[in-house]
PDB file of C-alpha atoms in Angstrom:
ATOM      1  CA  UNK A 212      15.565  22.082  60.845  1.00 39.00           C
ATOM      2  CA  UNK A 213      14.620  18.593  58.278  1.00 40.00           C
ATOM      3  CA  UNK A 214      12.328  17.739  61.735  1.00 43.00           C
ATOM      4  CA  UNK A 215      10.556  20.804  61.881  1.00 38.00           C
ATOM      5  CA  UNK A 216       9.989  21.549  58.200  1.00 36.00           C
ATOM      6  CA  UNK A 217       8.511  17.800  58.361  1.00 35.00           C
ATOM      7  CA  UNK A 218       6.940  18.512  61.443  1.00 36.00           C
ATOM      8  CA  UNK A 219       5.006  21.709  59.582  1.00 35.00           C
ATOM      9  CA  UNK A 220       4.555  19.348  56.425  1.00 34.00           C
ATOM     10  CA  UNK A 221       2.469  16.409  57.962  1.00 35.00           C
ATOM     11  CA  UNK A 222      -0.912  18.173  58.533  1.00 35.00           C
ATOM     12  CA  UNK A 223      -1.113  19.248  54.970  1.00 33.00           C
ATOM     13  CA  UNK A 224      -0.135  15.215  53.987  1.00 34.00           C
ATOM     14  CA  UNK A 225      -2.774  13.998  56.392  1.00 35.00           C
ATOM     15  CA  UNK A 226      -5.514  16.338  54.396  1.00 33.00           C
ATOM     16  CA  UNK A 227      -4.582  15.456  51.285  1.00 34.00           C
ATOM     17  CA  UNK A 228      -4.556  11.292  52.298  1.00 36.00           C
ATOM     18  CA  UNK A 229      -8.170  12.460  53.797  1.00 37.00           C
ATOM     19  CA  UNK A 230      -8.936  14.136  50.308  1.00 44.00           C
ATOM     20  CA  UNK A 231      -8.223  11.181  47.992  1.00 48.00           C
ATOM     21  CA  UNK A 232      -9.000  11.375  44.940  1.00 51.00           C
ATOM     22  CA  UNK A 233     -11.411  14.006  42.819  1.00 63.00           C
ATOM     23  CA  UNK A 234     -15.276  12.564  43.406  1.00 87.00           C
ATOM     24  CA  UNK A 235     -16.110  13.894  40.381  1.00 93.00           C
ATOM     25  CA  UNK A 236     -13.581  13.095  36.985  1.00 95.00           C
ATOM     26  CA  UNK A 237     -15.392  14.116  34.046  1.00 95.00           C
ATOM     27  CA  UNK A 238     -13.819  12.378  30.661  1.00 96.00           C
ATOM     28  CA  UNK A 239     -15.694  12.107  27.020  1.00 96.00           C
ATOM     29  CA  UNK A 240     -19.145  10.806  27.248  1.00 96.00           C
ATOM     30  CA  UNK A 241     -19.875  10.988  30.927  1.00 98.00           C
ATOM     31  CA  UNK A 242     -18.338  11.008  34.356  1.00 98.00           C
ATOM     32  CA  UNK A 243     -16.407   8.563  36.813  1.00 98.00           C
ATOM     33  CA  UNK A 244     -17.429   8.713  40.698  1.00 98.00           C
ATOM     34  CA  UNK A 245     -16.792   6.408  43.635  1.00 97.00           C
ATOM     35  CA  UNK A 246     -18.594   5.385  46.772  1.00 97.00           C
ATOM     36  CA  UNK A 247     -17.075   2.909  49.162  1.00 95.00           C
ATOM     37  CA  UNK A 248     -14.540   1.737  46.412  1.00 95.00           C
ATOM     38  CA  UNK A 249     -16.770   1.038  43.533  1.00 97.00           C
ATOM     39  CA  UNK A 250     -15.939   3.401  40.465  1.00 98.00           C
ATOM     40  CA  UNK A 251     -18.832   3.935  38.995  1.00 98.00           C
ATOM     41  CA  UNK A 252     -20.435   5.604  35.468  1.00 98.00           C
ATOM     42  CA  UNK A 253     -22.954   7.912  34.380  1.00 98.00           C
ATOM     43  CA  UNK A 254     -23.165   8.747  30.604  1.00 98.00           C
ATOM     44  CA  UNK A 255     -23.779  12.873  30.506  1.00 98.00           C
ATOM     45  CA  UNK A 256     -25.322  15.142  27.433  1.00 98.00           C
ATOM     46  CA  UNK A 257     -23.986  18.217  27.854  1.00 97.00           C
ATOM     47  CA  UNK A 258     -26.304  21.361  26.555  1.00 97.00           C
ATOM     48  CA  UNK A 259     -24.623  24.588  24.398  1.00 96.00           C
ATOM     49  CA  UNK A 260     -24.936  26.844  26.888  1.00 94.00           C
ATOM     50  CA  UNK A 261     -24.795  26.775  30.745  1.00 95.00           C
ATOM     51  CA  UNK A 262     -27.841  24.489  31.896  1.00 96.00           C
ATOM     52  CA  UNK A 263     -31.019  24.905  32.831  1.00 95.00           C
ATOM     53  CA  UNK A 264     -30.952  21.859  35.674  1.00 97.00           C
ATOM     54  CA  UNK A 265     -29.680  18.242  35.330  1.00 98.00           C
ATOM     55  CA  UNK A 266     -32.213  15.451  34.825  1.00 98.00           C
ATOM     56  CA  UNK A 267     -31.120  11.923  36.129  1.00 98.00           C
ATOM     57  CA  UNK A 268     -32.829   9.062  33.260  1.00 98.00           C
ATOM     58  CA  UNK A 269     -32.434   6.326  35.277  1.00 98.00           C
ATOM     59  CA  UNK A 270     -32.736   2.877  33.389  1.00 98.00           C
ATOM     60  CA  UNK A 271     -34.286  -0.371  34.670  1.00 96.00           C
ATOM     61  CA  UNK A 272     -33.864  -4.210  34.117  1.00 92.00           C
ATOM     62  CA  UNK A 273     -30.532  -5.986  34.920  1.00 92.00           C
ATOM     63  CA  UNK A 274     -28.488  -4.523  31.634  1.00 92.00           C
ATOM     64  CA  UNK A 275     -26.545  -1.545  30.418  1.00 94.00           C
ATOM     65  CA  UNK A 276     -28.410   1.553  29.681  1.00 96.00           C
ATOM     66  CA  UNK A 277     -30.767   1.015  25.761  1.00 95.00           C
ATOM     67  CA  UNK A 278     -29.863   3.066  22.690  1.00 96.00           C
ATOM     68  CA  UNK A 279     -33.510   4.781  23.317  1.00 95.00           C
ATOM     69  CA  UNK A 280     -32.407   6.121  26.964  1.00 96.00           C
ATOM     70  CA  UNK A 281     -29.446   7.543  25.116  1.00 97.00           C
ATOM     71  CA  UNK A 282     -31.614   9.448  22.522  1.00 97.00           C
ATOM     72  CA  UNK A 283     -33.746  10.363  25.524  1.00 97.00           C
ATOM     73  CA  UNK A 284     -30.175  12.037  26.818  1.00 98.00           C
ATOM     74  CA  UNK A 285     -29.318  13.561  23.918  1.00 98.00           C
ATOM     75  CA  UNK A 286     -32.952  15.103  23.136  1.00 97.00           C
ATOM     76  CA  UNK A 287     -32.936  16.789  26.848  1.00 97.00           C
ATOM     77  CA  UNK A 288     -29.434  18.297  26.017  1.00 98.00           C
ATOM     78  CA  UNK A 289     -31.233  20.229  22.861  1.00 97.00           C
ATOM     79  CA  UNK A 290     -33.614  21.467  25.037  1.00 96.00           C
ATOM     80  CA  UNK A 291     -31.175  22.948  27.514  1.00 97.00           C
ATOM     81  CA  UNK A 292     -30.775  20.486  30.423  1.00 98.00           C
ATOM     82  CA  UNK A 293     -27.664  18.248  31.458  1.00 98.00           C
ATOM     83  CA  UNK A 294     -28.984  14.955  31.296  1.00 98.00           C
ATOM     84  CA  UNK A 295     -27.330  11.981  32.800  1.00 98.00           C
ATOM     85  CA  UNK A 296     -27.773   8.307  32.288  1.00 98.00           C
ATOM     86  CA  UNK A 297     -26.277   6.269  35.015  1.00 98.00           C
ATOM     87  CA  UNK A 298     -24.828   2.480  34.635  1.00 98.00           C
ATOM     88  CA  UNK A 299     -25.922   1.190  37.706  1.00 98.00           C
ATOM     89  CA  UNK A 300     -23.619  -0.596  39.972  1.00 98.00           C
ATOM     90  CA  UNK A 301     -22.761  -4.035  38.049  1.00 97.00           C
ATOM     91  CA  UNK A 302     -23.819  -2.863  35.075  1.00 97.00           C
ATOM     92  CA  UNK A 303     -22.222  -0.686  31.807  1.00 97.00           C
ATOM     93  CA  UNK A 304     -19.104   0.664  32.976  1.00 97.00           C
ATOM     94  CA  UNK A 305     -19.763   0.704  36.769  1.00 98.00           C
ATOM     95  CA  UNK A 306     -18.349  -1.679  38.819  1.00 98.00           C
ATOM     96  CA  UNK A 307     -19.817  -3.563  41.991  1.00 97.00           C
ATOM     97  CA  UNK A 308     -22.163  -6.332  42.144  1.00 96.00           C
ATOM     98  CA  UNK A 309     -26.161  -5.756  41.024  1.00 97.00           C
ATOM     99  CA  UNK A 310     -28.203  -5.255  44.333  1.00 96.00           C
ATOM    100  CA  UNK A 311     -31.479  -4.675  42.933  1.00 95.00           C
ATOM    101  CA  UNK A 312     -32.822  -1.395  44.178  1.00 97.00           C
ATOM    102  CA  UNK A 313     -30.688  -0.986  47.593  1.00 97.00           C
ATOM    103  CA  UNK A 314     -26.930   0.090  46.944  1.00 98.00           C
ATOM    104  CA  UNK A 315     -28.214   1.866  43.189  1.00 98.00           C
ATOM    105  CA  UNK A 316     -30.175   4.069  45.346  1.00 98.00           C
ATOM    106  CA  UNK A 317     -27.510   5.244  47.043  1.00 98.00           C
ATOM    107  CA  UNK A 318     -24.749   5.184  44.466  1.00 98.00           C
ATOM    108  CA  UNK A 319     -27.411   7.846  42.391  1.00 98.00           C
ATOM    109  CA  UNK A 320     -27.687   9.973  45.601  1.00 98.00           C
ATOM    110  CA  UNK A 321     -24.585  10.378  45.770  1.00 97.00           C
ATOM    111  CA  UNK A 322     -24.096  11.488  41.992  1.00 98.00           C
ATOM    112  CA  UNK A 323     -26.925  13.838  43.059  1.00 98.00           C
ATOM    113  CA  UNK A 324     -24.607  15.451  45.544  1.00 97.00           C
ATOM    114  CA  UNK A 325     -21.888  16.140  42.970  1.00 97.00           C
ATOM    115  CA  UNK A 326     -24.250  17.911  40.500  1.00 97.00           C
ATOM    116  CA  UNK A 327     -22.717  21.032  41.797  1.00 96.00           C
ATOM    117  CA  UNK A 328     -19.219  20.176  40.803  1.00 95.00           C
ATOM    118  CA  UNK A 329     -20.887  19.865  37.020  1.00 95.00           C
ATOM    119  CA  UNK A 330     -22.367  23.268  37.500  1.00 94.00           C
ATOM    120  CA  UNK A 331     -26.313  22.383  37.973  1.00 96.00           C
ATOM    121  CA  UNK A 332     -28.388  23.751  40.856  1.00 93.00           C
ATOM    122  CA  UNK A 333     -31.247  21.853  40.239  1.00 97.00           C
ATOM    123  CA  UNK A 334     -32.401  18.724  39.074  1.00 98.00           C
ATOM    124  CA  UNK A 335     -35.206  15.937  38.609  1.00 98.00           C
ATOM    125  CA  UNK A 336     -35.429  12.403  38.067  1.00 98.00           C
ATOM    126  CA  UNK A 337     -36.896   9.998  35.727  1.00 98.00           C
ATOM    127  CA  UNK A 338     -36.344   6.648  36.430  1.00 98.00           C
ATOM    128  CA  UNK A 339     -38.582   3.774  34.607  1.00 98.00           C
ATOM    129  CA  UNK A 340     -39.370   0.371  35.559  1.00 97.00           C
ATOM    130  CA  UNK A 341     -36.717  -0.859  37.698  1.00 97.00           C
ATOM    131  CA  UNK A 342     -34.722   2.307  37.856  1.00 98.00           C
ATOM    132  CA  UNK A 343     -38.038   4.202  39.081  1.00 98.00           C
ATOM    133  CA  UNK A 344     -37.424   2.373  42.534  1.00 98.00           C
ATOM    134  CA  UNK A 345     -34.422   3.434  42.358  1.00 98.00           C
ATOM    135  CA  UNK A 346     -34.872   7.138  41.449  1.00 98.00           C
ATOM    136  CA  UNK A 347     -37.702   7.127  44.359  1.00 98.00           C
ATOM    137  CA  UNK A 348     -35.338   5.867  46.839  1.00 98.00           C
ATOM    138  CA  UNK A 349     -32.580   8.294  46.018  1.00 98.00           C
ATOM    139  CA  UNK A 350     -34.748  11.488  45.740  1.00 98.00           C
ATOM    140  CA  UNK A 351     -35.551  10.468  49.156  1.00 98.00           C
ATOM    141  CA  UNK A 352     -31.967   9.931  50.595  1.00 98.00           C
ATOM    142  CA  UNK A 353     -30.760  13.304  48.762  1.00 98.00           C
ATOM    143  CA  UNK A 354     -33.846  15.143  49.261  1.00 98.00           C
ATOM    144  CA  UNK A 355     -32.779  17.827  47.173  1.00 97.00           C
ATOM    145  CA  UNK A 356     -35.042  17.039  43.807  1.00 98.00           C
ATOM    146  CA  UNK A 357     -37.687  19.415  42.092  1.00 98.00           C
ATOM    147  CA  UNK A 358     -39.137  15.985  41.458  1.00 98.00           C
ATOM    148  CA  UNK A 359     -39.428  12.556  40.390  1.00 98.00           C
ATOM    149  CA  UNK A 360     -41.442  10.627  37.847  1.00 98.00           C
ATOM    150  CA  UNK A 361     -41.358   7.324  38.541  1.00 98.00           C
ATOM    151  CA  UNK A 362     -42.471   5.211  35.429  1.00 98.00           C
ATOM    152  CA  UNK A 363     -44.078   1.803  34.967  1.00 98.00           C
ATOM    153  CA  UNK A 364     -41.709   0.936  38.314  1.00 98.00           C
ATOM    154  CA  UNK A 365     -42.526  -2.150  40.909  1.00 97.00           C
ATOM    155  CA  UNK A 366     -43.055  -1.928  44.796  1.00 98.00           C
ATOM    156  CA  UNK A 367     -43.630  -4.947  45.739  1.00 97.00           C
ATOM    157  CA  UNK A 368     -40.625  -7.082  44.360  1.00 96.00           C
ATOM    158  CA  UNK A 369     -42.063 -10.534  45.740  1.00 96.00           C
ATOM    159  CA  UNK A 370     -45.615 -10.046  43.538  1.00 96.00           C
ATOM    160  CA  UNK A 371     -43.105  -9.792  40.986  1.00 93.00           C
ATOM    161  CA  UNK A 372     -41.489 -13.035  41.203  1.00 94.00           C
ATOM    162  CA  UNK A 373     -45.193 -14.626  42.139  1.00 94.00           C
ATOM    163  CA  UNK A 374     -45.976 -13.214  38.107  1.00 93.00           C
ATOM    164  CA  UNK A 375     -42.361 -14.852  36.881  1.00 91.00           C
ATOM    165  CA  UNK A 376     -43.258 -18.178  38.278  1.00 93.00           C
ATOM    166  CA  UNK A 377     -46.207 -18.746  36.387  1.00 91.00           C
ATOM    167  CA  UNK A 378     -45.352 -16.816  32.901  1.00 90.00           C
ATOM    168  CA  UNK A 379     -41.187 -16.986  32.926  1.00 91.00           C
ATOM    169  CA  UNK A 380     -40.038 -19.420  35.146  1.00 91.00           C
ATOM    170  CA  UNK A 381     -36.277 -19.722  33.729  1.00 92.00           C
ATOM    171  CA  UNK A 382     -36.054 -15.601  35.081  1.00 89.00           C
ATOM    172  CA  UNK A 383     -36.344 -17.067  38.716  1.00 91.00           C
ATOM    173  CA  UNK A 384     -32.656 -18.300  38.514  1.00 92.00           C
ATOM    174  CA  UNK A 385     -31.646 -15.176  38.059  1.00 90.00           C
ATOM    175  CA  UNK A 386     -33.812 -13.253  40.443  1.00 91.00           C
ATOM    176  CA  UNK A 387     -32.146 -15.614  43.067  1.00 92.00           C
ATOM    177  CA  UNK A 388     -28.955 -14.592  42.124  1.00 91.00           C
ATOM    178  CA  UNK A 389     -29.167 -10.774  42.652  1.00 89.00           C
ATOM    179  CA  UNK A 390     -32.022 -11.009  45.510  1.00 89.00           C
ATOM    180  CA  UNK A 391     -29.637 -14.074  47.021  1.00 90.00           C
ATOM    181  CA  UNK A 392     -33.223 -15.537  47.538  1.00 93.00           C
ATOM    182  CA  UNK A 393     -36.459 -16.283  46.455  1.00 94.00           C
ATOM    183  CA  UNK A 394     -39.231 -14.650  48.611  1.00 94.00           C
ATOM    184  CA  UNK A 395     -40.584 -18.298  50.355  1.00 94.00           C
ATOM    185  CA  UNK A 396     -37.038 -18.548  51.654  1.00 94.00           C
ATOM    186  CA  UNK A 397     -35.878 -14.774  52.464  1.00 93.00           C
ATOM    187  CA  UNK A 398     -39.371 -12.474  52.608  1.00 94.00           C
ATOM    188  CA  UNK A 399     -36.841  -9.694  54.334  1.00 94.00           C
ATOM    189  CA  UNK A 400     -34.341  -9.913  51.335  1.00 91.00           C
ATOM    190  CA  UNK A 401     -37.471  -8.538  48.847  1.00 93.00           C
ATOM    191  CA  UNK A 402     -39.017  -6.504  51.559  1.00 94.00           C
ATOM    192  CA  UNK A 403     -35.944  -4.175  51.872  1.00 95.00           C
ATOM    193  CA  UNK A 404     -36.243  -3.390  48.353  1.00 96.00           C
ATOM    194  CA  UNK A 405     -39.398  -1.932  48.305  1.00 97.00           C
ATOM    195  CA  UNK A 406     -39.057   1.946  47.592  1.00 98.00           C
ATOM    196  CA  UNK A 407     -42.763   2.360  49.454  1.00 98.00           C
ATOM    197  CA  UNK A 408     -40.807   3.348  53.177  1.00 97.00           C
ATOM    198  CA  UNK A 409     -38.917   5.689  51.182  1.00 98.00           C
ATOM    199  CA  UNK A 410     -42.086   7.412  49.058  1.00 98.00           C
ATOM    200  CA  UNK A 411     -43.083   8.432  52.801  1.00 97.00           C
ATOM    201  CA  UNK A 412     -40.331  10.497  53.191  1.00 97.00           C
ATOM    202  CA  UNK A 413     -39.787  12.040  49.886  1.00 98.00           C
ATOM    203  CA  UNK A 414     -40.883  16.001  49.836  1.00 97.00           C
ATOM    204  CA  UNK A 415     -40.643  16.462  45.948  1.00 98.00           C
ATOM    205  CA  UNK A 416     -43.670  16.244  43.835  1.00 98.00           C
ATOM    206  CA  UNK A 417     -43.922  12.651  42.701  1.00 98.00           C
ATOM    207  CA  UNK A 418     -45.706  11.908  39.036  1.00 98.00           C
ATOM    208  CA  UNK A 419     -46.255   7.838  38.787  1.00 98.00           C
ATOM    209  CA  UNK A 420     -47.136   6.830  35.185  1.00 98.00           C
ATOM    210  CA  UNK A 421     -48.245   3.222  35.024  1.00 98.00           C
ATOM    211  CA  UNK A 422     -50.035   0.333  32.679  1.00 98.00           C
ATOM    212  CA  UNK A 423     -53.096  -1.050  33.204  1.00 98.00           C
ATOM    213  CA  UNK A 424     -52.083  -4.507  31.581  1.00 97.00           C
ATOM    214  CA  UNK A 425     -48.489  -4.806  33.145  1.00 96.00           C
ATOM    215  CA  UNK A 426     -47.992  -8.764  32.937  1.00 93.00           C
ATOM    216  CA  UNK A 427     -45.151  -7.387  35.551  1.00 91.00           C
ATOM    217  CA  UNK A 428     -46.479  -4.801  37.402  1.00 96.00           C
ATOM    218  CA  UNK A 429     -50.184  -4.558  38.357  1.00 97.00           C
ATOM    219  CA  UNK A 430     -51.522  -1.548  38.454  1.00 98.00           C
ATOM    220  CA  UNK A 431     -52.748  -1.923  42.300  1.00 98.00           C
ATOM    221  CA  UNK A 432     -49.101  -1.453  43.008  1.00 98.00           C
ATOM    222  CA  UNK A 433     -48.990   1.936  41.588  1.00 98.00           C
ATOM    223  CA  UNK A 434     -52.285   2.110  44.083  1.00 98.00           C
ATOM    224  CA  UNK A 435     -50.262   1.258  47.019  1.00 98.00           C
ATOM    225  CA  UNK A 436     -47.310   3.683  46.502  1.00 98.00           C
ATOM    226  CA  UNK A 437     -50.458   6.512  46.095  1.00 98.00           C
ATOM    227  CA  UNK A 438     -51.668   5.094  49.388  1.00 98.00           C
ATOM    228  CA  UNK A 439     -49.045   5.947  50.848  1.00 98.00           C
ATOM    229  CA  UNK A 440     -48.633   9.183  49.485  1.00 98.00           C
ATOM    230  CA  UNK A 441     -52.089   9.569  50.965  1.00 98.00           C
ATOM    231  CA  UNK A 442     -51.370   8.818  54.102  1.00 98.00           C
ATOM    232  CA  UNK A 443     -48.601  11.315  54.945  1.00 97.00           C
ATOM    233  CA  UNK A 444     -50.690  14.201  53.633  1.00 97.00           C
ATOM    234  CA  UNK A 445     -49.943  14.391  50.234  1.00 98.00           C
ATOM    235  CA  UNK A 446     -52.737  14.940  47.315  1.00 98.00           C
ATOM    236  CA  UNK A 447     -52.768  12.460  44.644  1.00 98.00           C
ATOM    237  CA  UNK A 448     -54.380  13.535  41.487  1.00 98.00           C
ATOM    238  CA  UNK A 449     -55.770  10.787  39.609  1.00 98.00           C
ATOM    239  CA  UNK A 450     -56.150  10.168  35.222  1.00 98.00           C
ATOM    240  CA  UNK A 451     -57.088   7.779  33.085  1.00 98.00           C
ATOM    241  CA  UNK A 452     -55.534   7.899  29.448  1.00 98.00           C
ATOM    242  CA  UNK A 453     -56.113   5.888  26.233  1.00 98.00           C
ATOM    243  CA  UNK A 454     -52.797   5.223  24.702  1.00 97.00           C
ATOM    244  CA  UNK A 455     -53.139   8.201  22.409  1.00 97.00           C
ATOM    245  CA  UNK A 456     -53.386  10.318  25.694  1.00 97.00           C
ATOM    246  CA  UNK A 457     -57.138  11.168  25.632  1.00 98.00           C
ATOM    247  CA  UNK A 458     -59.117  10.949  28.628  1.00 98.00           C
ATOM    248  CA  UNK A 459     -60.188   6.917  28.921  1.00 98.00           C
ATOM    249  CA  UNK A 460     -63.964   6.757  29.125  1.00 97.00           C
ATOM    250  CA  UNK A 461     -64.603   3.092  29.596  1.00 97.00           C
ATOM    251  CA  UNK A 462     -65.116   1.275  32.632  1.00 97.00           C
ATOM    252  CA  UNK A 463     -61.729   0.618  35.349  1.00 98.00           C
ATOM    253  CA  UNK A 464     -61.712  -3.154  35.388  1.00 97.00           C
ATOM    254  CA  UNK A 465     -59.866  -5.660  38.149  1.00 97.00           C
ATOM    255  CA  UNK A 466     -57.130  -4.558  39.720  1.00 97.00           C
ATOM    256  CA  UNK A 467     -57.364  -1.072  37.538  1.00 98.00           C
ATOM    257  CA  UNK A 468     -60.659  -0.111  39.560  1.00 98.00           C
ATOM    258  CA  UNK A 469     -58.299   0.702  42.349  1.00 98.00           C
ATOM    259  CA  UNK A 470     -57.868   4.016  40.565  1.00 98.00           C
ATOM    260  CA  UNK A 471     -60.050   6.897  41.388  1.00 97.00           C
ATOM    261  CA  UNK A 472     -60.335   9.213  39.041  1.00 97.00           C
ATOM    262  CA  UNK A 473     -60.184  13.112  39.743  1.00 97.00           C
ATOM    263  CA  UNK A 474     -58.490  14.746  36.871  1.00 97.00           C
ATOM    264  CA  UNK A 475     -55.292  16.823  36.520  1.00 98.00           C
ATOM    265  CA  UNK A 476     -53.989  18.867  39.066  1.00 98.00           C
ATOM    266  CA  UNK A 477     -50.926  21.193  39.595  1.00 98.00           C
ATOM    267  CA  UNK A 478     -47.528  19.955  38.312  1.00 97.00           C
ATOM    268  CA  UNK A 479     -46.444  20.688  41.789  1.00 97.00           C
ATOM    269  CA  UNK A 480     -48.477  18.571  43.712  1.00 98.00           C
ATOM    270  CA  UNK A 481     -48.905  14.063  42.899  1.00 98.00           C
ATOM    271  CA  UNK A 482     -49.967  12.294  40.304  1.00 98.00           C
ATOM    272  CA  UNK A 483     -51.194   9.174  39.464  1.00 98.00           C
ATOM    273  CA  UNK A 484     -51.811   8.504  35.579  1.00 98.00           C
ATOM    274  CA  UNK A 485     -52.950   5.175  34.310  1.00 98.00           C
ATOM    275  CA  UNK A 486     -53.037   4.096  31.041  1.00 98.00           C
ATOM    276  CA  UNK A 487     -55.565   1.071  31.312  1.00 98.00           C
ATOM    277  CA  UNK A 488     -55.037  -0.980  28.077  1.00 97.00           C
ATOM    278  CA  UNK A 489     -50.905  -0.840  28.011  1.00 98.00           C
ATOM    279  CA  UNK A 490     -48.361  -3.413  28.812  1.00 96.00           C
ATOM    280  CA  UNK A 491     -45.087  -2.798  29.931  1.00 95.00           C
ATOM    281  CA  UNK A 492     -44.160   0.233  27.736  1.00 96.00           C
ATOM    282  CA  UNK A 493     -43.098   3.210  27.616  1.00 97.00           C
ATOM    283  CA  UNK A 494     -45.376   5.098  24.652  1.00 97.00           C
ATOM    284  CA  UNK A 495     -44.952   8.668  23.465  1.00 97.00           C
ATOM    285  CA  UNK A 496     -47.913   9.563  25.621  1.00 97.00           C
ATOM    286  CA  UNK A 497     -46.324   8.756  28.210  1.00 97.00           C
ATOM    287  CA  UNK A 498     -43.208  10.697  27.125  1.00 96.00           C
ATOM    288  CA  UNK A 499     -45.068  14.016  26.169  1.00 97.00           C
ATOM    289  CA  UNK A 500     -46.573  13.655  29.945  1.00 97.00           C
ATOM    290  CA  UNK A 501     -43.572  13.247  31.968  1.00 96.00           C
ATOM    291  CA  UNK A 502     -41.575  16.584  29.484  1.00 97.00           C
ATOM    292  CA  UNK A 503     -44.354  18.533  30.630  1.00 97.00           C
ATOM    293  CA  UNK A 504     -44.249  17.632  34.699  1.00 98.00           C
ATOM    294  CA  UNK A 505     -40.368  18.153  33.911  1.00 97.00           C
ATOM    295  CA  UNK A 506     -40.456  21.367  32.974  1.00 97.00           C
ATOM    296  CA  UNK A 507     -42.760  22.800  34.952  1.00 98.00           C
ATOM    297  CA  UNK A 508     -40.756  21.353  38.196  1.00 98.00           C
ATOM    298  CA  UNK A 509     -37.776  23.618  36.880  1.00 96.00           C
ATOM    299  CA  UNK A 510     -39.985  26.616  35.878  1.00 93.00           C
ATOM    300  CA  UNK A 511     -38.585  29.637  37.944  1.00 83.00           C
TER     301      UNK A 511
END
């Protein structure tokens, strides 16, 4: 009889061994997921009341999410919306080593996948500088997002060390360690990062908000990812804006004459917005821009 009953017992042991653990453990302040053994972190702003979609703030640079991301969080929460804040891999409270904008993008597709679990049918990223490559790429992998607004964000990773040799050399050691490389001696190891393969697969409307006077990011690279859009069909809609958000009425200069200007089109379909005279910033302009492509990608 102890055989049989054991006999009858080891399917439902196999399933739960298969199982694991819950995906998903929510706990105060955010939530806990794993892929391929890391444990990794997203911090989560919860609305009152059931929400209206989940947006995914994605943060850049090589750090823990900023204070401002956080109020960013907690503002989208007033208005409604789950908002999450991931630490990306290596970063924060998530574990695993800093890849750059390869295993982030798939760590935040995967926390895309479990929005379910957190009761959101819907949801929309906005990922800036180097978290907008990897909020493109994931949108991409998932392909389940109303959209994606990728702000002041880099495509071509190697142009970006070319920029840090001549104005902040002492970043290079660094770049070395997370890229394992410099571009002269691995041009695959910064080609791979490059979201651009990706924007040619992603179906959701893409807004791209970049500077004109990016000391990291030249505006031609914003040019490239709508090139691409282009080129797979898509209509880019194309603005100038002065910093206060007014139409710009000067002369596109160097690489900012890449631009063509058209005007504003349907939320649903691309844009490209430049603002020619900023740095690397993120202004209120910018902000009151991407709330209004946000909310009209989750209008019914």
């Amino acid at each position: 009889m102890g055989r049989a009953w054991l006999f009858l017992l080891l399917p439902l042991l196999v399933l739960g061994a298969e199982e694991g653990p819950a995906p998903l453990e929510r706990v105060p302040g955010g939530v806990f997921y794993r892929r391929e053994g890391v444990r990794l972190f997203a911090e989560a702003c919860f609305p009152s009341g059931p929400p209206m979609g989940a947006l995914l703030l994605v943060p850049g640079g090589f750090g823990p999410p900023t204070e401002t991301l956080r109020a960013r969080c907690r503002l989208w929460a007033e208005r409604g919306f789950l908002a999450l804040v991931p630490h990306l891999r290596g970063r924060g409270k998530s574990g695993g080593r800093i890849t750059g904008c390869l295993e982030e993008a798939e760590d935040l597709a995967l926390l895309a996948r479990l929005l379910p679990r957190l009761g959101v049918g819907r949801h929309a990223y906005a990922g800036y500088s180097l978290g907008a490559c990897v909020a493109l790429k994931a949108a991409a992998l998932e392909g389940g997002a109303q959209g994606v607004a990728f702000v002041i964000g880099p495509v071509d990773f190697a142009e970006q060390v070319a920029l840090l040799r001549r104005t902040r050399p002492e970043a290079l050691t660094r770049w070395r360690e997370i890229f394992g490389a410099l571009p002269e001696e691995c041009p695959a190891c910064y080609a791979r990062q490059s979201p651009l393969p990706h924007a040619a697969r992603l179906q959701a409307p893409l807004l791209v908000l970049q500077g004109g006077n990016d000391p990291l990011i030249p505006p031609t690279q914003a040019c490239r990812l709508r090139d691409v859009r282009e080129g797979m069909g898509r209509r880019v809609h194309q603005v100038a804006l002065t910093r206060e958000g007014t139409p710009w009425t000067l002369p596109l200069t160097k690489g900012r004459a890449c631009l063509r200007p058209t005007g504003f089109g349907p939320p649903g379909e691309d844009h490209l917005v430049l603002f020619p005279d900023l740095h690397h910033a993120v202004i209120p302009a910018m902000e009151a821009l991407l709330e209004r492509f946000l909310l009209a990608w989750f209008r019914p």
